[in-house]
Short mmCIF file of C-alpha atoms in Angstrom, two decimals:
data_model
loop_
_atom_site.label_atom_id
_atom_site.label_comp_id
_atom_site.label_asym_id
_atom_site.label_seq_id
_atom_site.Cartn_x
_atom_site.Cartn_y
_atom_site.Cartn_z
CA UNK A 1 -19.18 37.79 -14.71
CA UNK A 2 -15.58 36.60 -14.20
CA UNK A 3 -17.14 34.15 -11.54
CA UNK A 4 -19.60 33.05 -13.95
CA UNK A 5 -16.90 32.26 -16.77
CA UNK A 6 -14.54 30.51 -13.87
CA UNK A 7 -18.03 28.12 -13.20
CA UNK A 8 -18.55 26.88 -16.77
CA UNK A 9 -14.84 26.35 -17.37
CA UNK A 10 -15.12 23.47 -14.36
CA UNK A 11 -16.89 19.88 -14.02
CA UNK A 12 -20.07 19.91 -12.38
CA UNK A 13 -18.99 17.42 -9.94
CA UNK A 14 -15.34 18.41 -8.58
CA UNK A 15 -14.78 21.76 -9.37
CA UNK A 16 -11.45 21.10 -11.63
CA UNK A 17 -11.10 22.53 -15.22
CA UNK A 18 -10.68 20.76 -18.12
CA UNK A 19 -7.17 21.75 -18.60
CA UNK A 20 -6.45 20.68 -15.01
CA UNK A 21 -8.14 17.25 -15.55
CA UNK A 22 -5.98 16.63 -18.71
CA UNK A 23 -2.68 17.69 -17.19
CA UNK A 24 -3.28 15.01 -14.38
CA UNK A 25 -4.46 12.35 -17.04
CA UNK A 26 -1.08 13.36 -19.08
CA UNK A 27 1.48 13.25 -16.04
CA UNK A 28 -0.54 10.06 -14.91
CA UNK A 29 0.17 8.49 -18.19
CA UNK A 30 3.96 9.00 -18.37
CA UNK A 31 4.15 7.97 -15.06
CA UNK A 32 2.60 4.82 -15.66
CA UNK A 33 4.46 4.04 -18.21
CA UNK A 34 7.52 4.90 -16.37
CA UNK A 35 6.79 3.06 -13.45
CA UNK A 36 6.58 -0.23 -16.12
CA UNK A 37 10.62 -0.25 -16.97
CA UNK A 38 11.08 -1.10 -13.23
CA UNK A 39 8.95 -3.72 -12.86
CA UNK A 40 10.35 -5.65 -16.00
CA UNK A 41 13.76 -4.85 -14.46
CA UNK A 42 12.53 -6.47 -11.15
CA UNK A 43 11.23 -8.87 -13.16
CA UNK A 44 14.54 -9.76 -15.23
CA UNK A 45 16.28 -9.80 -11.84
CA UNK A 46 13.92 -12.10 -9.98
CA UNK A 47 13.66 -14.68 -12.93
CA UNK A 48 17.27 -14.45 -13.73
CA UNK A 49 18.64 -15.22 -9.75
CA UNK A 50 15.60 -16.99 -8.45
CA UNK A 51 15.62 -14.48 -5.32
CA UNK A 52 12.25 -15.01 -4.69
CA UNK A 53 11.52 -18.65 -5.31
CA UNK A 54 11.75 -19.33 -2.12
CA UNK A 55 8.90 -17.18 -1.34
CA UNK A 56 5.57 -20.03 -0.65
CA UNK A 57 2.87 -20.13 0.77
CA UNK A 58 2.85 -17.92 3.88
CA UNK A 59 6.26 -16.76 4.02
CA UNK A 60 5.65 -15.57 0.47
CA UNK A 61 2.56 -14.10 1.61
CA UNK A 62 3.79 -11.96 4.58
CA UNK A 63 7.00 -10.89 2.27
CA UNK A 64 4.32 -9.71 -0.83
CA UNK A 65 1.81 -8.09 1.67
CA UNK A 66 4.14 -6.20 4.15
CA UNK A 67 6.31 -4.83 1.39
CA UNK A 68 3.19 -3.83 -0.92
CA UNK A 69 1.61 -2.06 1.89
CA UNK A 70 4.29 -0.44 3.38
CA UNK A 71 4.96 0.93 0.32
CA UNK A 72 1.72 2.25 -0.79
CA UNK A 73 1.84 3.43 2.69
CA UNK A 74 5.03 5.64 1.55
CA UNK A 75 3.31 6.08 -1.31
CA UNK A 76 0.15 8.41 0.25
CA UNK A 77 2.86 10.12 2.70
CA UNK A 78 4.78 11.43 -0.09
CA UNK A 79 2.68 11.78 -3.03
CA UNK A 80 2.83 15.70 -2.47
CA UNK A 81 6.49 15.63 -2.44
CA UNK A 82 9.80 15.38 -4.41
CA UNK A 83 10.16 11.72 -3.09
CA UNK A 84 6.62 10.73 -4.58
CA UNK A 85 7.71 9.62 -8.10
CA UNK A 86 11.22 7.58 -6.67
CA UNK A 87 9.13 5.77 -3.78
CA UNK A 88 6.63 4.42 -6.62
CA UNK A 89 9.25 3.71 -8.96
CA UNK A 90 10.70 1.57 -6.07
CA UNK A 91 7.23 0.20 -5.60
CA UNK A 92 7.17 -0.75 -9.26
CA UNK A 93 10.45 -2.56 -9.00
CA UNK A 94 9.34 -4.49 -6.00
CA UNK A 95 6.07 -5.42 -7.81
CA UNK A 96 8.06 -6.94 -10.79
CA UNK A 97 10.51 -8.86 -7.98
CA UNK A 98 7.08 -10.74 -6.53
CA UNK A 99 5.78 -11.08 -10.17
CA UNK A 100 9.14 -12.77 -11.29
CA UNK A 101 8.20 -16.38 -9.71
CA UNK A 102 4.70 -16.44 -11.95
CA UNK A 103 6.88 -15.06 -14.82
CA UNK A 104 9.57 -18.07 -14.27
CA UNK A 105 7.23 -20.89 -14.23
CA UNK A 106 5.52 -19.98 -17.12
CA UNK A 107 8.71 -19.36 -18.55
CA UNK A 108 9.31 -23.40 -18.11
CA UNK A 109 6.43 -24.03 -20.25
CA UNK A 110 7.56 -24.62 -24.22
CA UNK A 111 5.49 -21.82 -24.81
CA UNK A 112 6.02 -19.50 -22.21
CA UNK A 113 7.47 -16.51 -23.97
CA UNK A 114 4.44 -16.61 -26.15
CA UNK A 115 2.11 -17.29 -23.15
CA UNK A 116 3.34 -13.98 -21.69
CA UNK A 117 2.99 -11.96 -24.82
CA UNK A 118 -0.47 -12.74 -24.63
CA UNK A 119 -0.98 -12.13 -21.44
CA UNK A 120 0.77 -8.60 -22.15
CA UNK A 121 -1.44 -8.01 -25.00
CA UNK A 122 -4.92 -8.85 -23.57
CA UNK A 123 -3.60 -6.56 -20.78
CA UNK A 124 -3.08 -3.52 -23.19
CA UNK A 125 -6.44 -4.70 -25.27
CA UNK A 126 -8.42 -4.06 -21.28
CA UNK A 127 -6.50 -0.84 -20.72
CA UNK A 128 -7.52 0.10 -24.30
CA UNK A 129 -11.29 -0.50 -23.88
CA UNK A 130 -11.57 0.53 -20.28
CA UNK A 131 -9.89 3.83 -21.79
CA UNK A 132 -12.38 4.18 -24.41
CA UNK A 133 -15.35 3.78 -22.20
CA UNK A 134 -13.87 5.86 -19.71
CA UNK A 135 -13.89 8.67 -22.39
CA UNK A 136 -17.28 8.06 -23.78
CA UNK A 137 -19.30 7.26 -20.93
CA UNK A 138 -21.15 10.77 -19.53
CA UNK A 139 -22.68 9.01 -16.50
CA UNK A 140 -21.04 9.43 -12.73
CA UNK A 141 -19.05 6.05 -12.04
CA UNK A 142 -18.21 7.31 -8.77
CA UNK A 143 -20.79 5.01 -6.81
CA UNK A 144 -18.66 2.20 -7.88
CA UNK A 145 -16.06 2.47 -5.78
CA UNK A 146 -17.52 0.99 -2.82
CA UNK A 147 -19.03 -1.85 -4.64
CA UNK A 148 -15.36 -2.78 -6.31
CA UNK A 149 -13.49 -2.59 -2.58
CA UNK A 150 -15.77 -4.58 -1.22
CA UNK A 151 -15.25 -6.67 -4.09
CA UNK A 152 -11.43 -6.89 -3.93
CA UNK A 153 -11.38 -7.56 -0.46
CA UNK A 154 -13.65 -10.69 -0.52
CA UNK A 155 -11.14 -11.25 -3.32
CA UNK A 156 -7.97 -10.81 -0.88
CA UNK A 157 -9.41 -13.23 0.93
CA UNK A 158 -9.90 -15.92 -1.07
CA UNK A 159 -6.28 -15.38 -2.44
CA UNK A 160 -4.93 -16.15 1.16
CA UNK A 161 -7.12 -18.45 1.75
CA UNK A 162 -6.36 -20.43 -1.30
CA UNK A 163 -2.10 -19.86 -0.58
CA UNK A 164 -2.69 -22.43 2.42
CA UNK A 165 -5.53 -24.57 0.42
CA UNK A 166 -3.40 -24.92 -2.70
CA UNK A 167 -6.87 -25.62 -4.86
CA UNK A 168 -5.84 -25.00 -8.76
CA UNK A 169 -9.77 -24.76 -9.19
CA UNK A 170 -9.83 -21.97 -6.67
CA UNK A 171 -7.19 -19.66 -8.73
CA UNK A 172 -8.57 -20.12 -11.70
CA UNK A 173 -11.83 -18.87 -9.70
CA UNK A 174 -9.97 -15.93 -8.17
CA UNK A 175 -8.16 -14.95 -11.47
CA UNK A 176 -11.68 -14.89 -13.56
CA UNK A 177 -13.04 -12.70 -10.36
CA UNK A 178 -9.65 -10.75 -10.27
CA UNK A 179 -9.65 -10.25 -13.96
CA UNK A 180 -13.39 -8.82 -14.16
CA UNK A 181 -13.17 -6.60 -10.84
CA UNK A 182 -9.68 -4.56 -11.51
CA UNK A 183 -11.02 -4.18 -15.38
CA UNK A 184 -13.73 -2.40 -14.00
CA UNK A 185 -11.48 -0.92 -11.63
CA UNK A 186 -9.53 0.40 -14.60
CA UNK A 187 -12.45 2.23 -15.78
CA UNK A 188 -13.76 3.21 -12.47
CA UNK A 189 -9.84 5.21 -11.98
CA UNK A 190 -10.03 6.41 -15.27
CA UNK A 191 -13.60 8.24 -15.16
CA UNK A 192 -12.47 9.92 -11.71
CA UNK A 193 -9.07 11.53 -13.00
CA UNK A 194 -11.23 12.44 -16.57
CA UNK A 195 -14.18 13.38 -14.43
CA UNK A 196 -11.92 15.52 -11.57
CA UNK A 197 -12.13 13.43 -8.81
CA UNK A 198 -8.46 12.40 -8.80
CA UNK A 199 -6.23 15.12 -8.96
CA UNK A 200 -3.09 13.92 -7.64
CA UNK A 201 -1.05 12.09 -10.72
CA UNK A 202 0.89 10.01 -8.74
CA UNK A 203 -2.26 8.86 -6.39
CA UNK A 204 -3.85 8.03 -9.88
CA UNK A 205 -0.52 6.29 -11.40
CA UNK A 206 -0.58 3.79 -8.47
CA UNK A 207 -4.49 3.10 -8.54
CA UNK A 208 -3.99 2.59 -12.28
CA UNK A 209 -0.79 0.26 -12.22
CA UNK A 210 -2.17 -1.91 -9.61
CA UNK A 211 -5.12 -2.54 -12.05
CA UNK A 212 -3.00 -3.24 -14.67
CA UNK A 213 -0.78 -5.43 -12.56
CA UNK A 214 -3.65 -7.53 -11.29
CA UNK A 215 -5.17 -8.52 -14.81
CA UNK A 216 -2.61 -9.23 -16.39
CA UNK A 217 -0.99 -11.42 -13.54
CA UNK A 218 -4.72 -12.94 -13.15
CA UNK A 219 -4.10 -13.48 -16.76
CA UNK A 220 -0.96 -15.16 -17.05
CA UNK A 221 -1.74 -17.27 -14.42
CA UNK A 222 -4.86 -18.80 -16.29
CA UNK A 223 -2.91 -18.57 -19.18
CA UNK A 224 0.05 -20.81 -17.65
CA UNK A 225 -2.49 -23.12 -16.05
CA UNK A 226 -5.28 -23.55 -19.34
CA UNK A 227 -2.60 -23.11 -22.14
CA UNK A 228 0.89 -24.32 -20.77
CA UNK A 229 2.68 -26.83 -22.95
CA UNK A 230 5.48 -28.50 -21.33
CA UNK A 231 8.42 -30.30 -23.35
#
């Protein structure tokens, strides 16, 4: 009987009870909105001393892929430990450092300030949506997942592709791609922590900030390039 009771209290697909799920999808959301402060503070930094404007083209490149994967590397190591949250904090903060040079030219359009806001709000209006569908939708998203890394790696490619091509058309391209395929991302992250198959908050913090990084500096960029008024 007691087995019987422990079976209905759990999702048909992982095994993890309701109150388990929602614990995760709590912790996951502090986190993430944690892990924002120190990417606006490595943000603020980068735009206020122009550390990383000297980061182009492949230089830039090595510096933002090296440091992003070694620390996501860090990242899975310690996700189980006491160092989990301070290594994606410090993840975070690097993240806003690399953003800052996107965030500073737009920032020398007339209406960059407002050009970010709006980035920052169509941002939150995805999250928002992705979260709603995510909640509604009764339907196993897990099959996704293959289909959207396949998708972000063609994606990855172009990206470094287009650093040494310097095409304008080809980032708009990448951002509209970029834009769609970590929105669906979003909701592909958030069914699998609502639906048990994420159970590690920090694990789902990082898969949900780098969504939430990408589209809104996919974004901005568009935004800078489409809407940018200069003096």
């Amino acid at each position: 009987m007691n087995d019987q009771v422990t079976t209905l209290g759990h999702s048909a697909g992982y095994g993890i009870s309701q109150e388990q799920r929602h614990r995760v999808l709590r912790n996951t959301y502090w986190l993430l909105a944690l892990s924002l402060l120190p990417t606006v503070l490595g943000a603020w930094i980068g735009v206020a001393t122009g550390i990383t404007q000297s980061l182009r083209g492949g230089i830039g490149l090595i510096v933002f892929m090296g440091g992003a994967f070694g620390f996501m590397f860090a990242i899975e190591k310690t996700k189980n430990s006491a160092a989990g949250v301070p290594v994606l904090l410090g993840f975070t903060f690097f993240m806003g450092l690399m953003l800052s040079r996107l965030i500073g030219m737009v920032l020398g359009f007339k209406n960059g300030t407002d050009l970010i806001m709006t980035a920052f709000a169509g941002t939150a209006g995805v999250f928002f949506v992705m979260a709603s569908l995510a909640s509604v939708i009764k339907r196993d998203l897990s099959g996704m997942g293959k289909w959207l890394m396949v998708g972000a790696l063609v994606l990855m490619v172009g990206a470094v592709i287009n650093v040494f091509v310097g095409s304008s058309a080809g980032m708009m391209a990448i951002s509209v791609a970029a834009i769609g395929i970590f929105s669906a991302y979003m909701l592909y992250d958030l069914k699998q922590i609502l639906d048990g198959g994420e159970t590690n908050y920090i694990s789902a913090t990082l898969a949900l900030y780098l969504d939430i990084f990408n589209v809104f500096q996919s974004l901005l960029a568009l935004l800078g390039v489409m809407g940018g008024e200069r003096d």
